[in-house]
PDB file of C-alpha atoms in Angstrom:
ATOM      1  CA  UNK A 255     -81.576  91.718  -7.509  1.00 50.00           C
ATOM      2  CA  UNK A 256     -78.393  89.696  -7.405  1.00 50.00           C
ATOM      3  CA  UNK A 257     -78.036  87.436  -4.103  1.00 49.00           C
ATOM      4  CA  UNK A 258     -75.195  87.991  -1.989  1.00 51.00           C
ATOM      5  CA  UNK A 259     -73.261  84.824  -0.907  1.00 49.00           C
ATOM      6  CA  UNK A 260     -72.860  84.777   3.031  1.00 50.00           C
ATOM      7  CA  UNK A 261     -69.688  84.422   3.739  1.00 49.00           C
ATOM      8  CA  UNK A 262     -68.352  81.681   6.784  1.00 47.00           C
ATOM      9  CA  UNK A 263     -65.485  84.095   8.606  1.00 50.00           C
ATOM     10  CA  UNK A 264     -64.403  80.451  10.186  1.00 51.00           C
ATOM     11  CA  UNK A 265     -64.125  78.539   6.722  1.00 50.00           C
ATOM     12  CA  UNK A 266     -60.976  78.444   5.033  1.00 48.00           C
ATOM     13  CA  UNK A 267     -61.053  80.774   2.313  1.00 49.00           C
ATOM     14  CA  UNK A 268     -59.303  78.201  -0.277  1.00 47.00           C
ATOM     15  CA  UNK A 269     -60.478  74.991  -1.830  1.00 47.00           C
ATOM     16  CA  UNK A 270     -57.175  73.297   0.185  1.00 47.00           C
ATOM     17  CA  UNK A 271     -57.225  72.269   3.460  1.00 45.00           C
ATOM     18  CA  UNK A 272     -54.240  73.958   4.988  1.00 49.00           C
ATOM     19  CA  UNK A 273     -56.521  75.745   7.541  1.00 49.00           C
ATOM     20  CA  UNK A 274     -57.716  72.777   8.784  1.00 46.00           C
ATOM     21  CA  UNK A 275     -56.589  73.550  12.778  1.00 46.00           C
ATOM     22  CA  UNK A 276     -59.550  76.076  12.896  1.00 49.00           C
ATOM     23  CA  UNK A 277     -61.566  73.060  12.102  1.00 49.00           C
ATOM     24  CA  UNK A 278     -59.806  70.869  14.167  1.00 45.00           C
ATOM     25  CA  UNK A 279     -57.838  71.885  17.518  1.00 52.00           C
ATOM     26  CA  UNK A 280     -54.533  70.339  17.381  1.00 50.00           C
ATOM     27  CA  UNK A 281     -55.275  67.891  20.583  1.00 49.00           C
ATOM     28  CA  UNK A 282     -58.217  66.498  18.539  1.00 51.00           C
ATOM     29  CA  UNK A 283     -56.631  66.063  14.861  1.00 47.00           C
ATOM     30  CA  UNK A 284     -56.730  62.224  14.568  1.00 48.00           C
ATOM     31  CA  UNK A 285     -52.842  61.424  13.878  1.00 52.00           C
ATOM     32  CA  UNK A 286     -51.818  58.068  12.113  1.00 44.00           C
ATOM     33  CA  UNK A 287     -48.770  56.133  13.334  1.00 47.00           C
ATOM     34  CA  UNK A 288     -47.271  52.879  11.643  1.00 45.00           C
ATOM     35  CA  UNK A 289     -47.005  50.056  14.095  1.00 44.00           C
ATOM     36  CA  UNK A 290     -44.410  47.315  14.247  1.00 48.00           C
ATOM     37  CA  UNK A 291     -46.149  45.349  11.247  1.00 47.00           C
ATOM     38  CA  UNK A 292     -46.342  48.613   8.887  1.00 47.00           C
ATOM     39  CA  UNK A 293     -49.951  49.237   9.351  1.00 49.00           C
ATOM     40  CA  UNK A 294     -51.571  52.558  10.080  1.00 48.00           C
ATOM     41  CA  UNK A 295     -52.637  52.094  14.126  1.00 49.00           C
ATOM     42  CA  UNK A 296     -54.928  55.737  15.362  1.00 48.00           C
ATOM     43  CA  UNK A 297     -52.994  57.381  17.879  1.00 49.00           C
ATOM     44  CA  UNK A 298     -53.795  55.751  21.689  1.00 50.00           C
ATOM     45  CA  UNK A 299     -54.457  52.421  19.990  1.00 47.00           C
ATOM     46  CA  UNK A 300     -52.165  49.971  19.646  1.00 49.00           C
ATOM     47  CA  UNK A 301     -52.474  46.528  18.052  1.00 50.00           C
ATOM     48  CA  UNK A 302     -51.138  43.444  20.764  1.00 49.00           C
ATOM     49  CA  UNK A 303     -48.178  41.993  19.285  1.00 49.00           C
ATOM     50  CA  UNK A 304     -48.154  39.195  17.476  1.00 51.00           C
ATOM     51  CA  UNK A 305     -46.753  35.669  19.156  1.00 47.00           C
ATOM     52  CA  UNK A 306     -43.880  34.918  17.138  1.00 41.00           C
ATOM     53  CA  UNK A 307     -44.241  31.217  14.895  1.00 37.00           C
ATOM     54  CA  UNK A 308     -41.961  28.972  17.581  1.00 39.00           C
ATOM     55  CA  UNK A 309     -42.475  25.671  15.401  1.00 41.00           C
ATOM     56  CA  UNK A 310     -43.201  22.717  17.641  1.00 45.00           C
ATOM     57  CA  UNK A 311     -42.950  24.702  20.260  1.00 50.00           C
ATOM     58  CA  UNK A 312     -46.475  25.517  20.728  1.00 59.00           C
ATOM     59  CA  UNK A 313     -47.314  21.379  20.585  1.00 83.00           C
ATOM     60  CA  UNK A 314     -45.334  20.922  23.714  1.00 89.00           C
ATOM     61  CA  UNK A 315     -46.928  17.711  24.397  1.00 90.00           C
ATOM     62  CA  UNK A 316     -47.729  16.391  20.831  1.00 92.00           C
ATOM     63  CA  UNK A 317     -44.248  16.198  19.483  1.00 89.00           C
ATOM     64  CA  UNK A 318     -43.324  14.689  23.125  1.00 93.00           C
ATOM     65  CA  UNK A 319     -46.136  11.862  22.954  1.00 93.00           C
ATOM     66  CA  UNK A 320     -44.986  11.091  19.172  1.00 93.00           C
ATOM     67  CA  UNK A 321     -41.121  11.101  20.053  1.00 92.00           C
ATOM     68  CA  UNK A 322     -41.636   8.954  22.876  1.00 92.00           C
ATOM     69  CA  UNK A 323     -44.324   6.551  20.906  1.00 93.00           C
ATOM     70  CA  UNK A 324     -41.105   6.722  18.141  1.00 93.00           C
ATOM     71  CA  UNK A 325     -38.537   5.675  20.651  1.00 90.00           C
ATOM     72  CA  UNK A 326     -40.394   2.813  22.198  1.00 90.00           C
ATOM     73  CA  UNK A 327     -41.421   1.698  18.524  1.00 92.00           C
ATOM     74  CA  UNK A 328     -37.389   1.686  17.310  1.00 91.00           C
ATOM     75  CA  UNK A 329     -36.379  -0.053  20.924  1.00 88.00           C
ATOM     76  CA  UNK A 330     -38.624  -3.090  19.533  1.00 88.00           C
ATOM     77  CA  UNK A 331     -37.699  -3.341  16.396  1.00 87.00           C
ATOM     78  CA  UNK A 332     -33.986  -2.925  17.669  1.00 85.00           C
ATOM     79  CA  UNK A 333     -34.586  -5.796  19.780  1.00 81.00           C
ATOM     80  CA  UNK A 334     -36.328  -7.801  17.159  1.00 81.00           C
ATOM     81  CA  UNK A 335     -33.271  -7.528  15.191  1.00 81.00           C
ATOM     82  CA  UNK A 336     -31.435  -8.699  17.543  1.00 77.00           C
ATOM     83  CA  UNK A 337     -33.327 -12.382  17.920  1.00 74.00           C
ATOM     84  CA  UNK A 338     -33.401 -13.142  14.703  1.00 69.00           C
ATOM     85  CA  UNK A 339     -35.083 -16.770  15.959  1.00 55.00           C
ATOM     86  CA  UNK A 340     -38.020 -14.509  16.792  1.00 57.00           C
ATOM     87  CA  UNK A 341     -38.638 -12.720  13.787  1.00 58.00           C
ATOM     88  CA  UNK A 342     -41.636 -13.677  13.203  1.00 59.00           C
ATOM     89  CA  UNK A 343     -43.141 -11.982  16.674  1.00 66.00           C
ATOM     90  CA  UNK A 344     -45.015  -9.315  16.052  1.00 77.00           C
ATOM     91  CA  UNK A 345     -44.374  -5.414  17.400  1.00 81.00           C
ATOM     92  CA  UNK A 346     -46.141  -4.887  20.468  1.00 88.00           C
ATOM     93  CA  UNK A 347     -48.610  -2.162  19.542  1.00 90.00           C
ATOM     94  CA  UNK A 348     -49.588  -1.215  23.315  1.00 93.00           C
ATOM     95  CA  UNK A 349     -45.847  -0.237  24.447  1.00 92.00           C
ATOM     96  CA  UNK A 350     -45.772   2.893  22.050  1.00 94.00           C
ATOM     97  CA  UNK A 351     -49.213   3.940  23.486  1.00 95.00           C
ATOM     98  CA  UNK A 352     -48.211   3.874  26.557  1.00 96.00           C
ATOM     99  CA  UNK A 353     -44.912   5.989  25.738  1.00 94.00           C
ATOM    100  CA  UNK A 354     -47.283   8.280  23.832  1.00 95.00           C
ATOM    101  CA  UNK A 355     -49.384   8.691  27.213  1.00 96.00           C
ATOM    102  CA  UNK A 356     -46.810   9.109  28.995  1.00 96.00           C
ATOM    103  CA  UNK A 357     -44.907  11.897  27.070  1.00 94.00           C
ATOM    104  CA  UNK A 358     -48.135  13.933  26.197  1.00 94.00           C
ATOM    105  CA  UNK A 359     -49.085  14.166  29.872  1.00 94.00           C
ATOM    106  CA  UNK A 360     -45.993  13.542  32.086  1.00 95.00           C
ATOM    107  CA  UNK A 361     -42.796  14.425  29.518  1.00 94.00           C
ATOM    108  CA  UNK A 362     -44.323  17.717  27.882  1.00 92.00           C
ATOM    109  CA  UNK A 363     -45.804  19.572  30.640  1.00 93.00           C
ATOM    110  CA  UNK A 364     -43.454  18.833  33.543  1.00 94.00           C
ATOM    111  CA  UNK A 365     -40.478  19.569  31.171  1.00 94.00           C
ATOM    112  CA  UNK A 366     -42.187  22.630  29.814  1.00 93.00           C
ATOM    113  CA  UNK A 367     -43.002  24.094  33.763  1.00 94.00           C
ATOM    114  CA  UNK A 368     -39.450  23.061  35.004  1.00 95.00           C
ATOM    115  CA  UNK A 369     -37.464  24.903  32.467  1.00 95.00           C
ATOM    116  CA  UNK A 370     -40.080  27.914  33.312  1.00 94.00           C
ATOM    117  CA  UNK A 371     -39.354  27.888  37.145  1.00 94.00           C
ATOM    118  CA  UNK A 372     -35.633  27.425  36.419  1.00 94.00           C
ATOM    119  CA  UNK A 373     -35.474  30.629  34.460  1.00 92.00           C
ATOM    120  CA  UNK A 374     -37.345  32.499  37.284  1.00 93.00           C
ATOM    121  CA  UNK A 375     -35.925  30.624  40.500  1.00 94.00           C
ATOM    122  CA  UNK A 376     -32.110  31.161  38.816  1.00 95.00           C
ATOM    123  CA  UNK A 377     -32.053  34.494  36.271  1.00 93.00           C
ATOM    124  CA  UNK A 378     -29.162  34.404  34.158  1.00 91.00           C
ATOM    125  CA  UNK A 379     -27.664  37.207  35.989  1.00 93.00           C
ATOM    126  CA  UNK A 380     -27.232  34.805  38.898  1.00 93.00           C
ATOM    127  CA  UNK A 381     -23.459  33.975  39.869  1.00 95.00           C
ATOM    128  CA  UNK A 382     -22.726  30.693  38.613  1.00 94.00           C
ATOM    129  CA  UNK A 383     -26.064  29.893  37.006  1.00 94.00           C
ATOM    130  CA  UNK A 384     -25.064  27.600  34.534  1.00 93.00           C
ATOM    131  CA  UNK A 385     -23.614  25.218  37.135  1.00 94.00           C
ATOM    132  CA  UNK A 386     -26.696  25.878  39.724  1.00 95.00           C
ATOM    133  CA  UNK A 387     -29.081  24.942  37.133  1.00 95.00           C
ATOM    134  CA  UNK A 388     -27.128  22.134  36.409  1.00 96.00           C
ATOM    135  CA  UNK A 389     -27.191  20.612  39.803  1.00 96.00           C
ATOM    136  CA  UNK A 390     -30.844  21.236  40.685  1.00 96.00           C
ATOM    137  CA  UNK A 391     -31.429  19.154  37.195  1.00 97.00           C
ATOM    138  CA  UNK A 392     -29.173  16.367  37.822  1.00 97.00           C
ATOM    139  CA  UNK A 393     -29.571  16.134  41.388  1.00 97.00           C
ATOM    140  CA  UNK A 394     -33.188  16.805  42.045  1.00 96.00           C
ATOM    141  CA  UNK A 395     -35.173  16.649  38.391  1.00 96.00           C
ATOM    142  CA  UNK A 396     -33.893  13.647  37.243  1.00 97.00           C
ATOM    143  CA  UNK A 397     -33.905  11.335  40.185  1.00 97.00           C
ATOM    144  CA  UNK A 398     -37.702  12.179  40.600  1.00 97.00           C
ATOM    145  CA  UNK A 399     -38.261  12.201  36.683  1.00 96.00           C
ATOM    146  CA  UNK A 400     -37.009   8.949  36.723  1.00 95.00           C
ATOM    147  CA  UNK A 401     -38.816   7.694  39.333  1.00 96.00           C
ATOM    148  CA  UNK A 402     -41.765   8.943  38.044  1.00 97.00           C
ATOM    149  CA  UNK A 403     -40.986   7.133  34.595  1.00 95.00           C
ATOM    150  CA  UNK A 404     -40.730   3.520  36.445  1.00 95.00           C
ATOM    151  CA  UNK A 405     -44.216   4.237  38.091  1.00 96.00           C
ATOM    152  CA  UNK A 406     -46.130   5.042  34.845  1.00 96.00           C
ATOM    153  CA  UNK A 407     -44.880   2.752  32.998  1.00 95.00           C
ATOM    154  CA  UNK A 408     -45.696   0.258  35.934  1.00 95.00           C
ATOM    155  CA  UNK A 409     -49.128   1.981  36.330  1.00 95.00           C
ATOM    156  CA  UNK A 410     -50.046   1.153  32.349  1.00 95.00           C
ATOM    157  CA  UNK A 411     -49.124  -1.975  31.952  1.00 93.00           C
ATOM    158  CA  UNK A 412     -51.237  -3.061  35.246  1.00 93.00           C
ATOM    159  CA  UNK A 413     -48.408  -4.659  36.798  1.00 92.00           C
ATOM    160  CA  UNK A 414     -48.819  -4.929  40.950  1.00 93.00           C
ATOM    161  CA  UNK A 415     -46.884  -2.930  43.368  1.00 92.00           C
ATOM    162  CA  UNK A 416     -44.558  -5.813  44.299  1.00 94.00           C
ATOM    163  CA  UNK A 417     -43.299  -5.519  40.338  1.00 93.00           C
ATOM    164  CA  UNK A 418     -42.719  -2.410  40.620  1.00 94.00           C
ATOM    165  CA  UNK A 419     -40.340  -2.564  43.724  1.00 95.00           C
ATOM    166  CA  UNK A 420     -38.392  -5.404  41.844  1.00 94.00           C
ATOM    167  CA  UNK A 421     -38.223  -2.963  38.698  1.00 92.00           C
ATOM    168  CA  UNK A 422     -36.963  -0.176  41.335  1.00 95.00           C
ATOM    169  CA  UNK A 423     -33.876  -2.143  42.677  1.00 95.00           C
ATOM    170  CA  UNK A 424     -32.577  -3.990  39.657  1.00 93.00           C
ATOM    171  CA  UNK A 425     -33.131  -0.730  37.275  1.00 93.00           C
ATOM    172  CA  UNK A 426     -33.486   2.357  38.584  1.00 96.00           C
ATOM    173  CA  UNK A 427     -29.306   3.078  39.668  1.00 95.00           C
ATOM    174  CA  UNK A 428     -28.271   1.547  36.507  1.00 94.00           C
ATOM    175  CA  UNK A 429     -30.753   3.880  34.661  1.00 93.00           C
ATOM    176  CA  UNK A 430     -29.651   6.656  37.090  1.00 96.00           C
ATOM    177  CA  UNK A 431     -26.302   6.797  36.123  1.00 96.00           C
ATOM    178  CA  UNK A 432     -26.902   6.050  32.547  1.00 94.00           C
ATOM    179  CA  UNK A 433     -28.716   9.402  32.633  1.00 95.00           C
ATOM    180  CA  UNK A 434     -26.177  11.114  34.140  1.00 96.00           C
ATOM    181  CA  UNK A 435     -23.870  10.327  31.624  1.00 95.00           C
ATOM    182  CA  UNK A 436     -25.272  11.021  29.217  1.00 94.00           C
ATOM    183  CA  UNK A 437     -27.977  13.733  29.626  1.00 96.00           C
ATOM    184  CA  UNK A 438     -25.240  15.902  32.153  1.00 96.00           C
ATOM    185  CA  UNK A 439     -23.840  17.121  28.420  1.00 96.00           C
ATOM    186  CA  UNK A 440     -26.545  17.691  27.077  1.00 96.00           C
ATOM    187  CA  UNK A 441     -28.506  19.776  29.893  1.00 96.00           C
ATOM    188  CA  UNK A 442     -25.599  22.125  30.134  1.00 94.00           C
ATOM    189  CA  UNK A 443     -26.183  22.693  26.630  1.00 96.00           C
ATOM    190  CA  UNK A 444     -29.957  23.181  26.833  1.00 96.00           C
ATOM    191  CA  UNK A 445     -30.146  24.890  29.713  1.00 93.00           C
ATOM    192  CA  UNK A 446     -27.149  27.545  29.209  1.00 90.00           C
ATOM    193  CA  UNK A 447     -27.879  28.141  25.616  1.00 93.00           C
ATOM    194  CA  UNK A 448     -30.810  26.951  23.570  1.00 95.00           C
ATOM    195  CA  UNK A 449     -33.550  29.572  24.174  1.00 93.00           C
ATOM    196  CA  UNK A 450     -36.376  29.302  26.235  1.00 92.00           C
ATOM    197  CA  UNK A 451     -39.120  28.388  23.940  1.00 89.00           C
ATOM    198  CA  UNK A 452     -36.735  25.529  22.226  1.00 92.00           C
ATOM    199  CA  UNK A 453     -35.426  23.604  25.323  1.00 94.00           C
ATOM    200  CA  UNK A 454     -38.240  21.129  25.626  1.00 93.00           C
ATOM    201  CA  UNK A 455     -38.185  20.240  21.944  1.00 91.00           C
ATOM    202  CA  UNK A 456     -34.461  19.856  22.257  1.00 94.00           C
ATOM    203  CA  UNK A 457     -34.618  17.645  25.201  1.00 94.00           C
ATOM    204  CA  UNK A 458     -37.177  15.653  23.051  1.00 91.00           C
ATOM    205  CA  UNK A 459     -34.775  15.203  20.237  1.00 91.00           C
ATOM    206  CA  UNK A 460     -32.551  13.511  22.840  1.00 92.00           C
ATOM    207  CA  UNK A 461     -35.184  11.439  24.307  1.00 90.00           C
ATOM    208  CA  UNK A 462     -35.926  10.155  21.409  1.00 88.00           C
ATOM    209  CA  UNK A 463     -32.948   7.776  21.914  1.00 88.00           C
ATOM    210  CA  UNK A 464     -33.406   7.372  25.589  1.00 90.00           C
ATOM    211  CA  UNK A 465     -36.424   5.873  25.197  1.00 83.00           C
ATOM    212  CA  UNK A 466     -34.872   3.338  23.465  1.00 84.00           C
ATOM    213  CA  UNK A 467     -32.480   2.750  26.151  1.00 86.00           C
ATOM    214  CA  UNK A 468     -35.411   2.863  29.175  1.00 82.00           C
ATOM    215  CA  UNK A 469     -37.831   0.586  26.895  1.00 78.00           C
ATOM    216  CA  UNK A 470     -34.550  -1.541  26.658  1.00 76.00           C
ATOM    217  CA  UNK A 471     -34.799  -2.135  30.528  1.00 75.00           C
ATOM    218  CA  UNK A 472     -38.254  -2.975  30.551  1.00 63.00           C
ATOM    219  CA  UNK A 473     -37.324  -5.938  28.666  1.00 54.00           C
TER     220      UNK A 473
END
């Protein structure tokens, strides 16, 4: 008695697949898409996008605590130099710690969060942006940044308040328009065109040799 193979009226009759919708409605085949980086994602879930590298631009306040501990070392050994009676002194190892300090918590951060407000508080599709974000930097920022420099610096090296009023009135306008000078140029530049993630690392590259100049007036 031979036995009679049941047949499946839903099963696909061939050994291929290309009946598979009565298997699977169309709404639940599981589809494959390529994401951005080329790899197969399910459909309905997507990978987050990956942070692009930005170099030293995720070490804000690193590279601005080791630029500023740079400039402060090469204002020293500038000045060395110059008294060549003196040349056997040796390099004061506290003032580039205190420029590290103060670039790692004061240079770094506030740079980083005023370039951020900037870019919100005056878009780029703003009528005369360039030259309103120029003026709140030179008028406002730097003044106070300044300021804020003489104070620190005052602050670390345990000086009394009386110091730091003298320091005030026989630095801080020469220093003021020393920075205007020279940093007007160069904000235009970074504010109008080096992107974003880029201006504080900029900025740094500059302050490398103002530093030399401000440790200069500490002297």
């Amino acid at each position: 008695m031979g036995v009679q193979k049941a047949s499946c009226p839903d099963r696909p009759e061939s050994s291929s697949w290309a009946g598979s919708e009565r298997w699977f409605p169309d709404s639940q085949v599981p589809r494959l898409q390529l994401s951005p980086d080329r790899r197969p994602q399910p459909d309905g879930l997507s990978e987050p996008p990956r942070r692009p590298l930005l170099l030293f631009s995720d070490y804000i306040s690193v590279h601005s605590g080791i630029l500023s501990a740079l400039g402060n070392f090469l204002a020293q050994m500038i000045e060395k130099k110059r008294e060549k009676e003196n040349c056997s002194q040796k390099l004061d190892v506290s003032g580039p710690l205190r420029y590290a300090i103060y670039g790692f918590f004061f240079t770094g951060p506030l740079n980083h969060f005023f370039y951020l407000f900037m870019e919100h508080w005056i878009p780029p599709e703003v009528p005369l942006a360039g030259v309103k974000r120029l003026l709140l930097d030179r008028l406002l920022f730097a003044p106070a940044f300044l300021l804020l420099f003489f104070l620190i610096m005052n602050f670390l090296e345990g000086r009394e308040t009386a110091a730091f009023a003298v320091q005030i009135r026989r630095s801080f306008w020469p220093a003021l328009c020393m920075n205007w000078r020279v940093w007007t140029p160069v904000q235009f530049i970074n504010i109008n065109y080096v992107p974003l993630q880029f201006r504080v690392l900029f900025a740094n590259l500059v302050s490398l040799f103002w530093y030399i100049y401000l440790a200069s007036l500490g002297k």
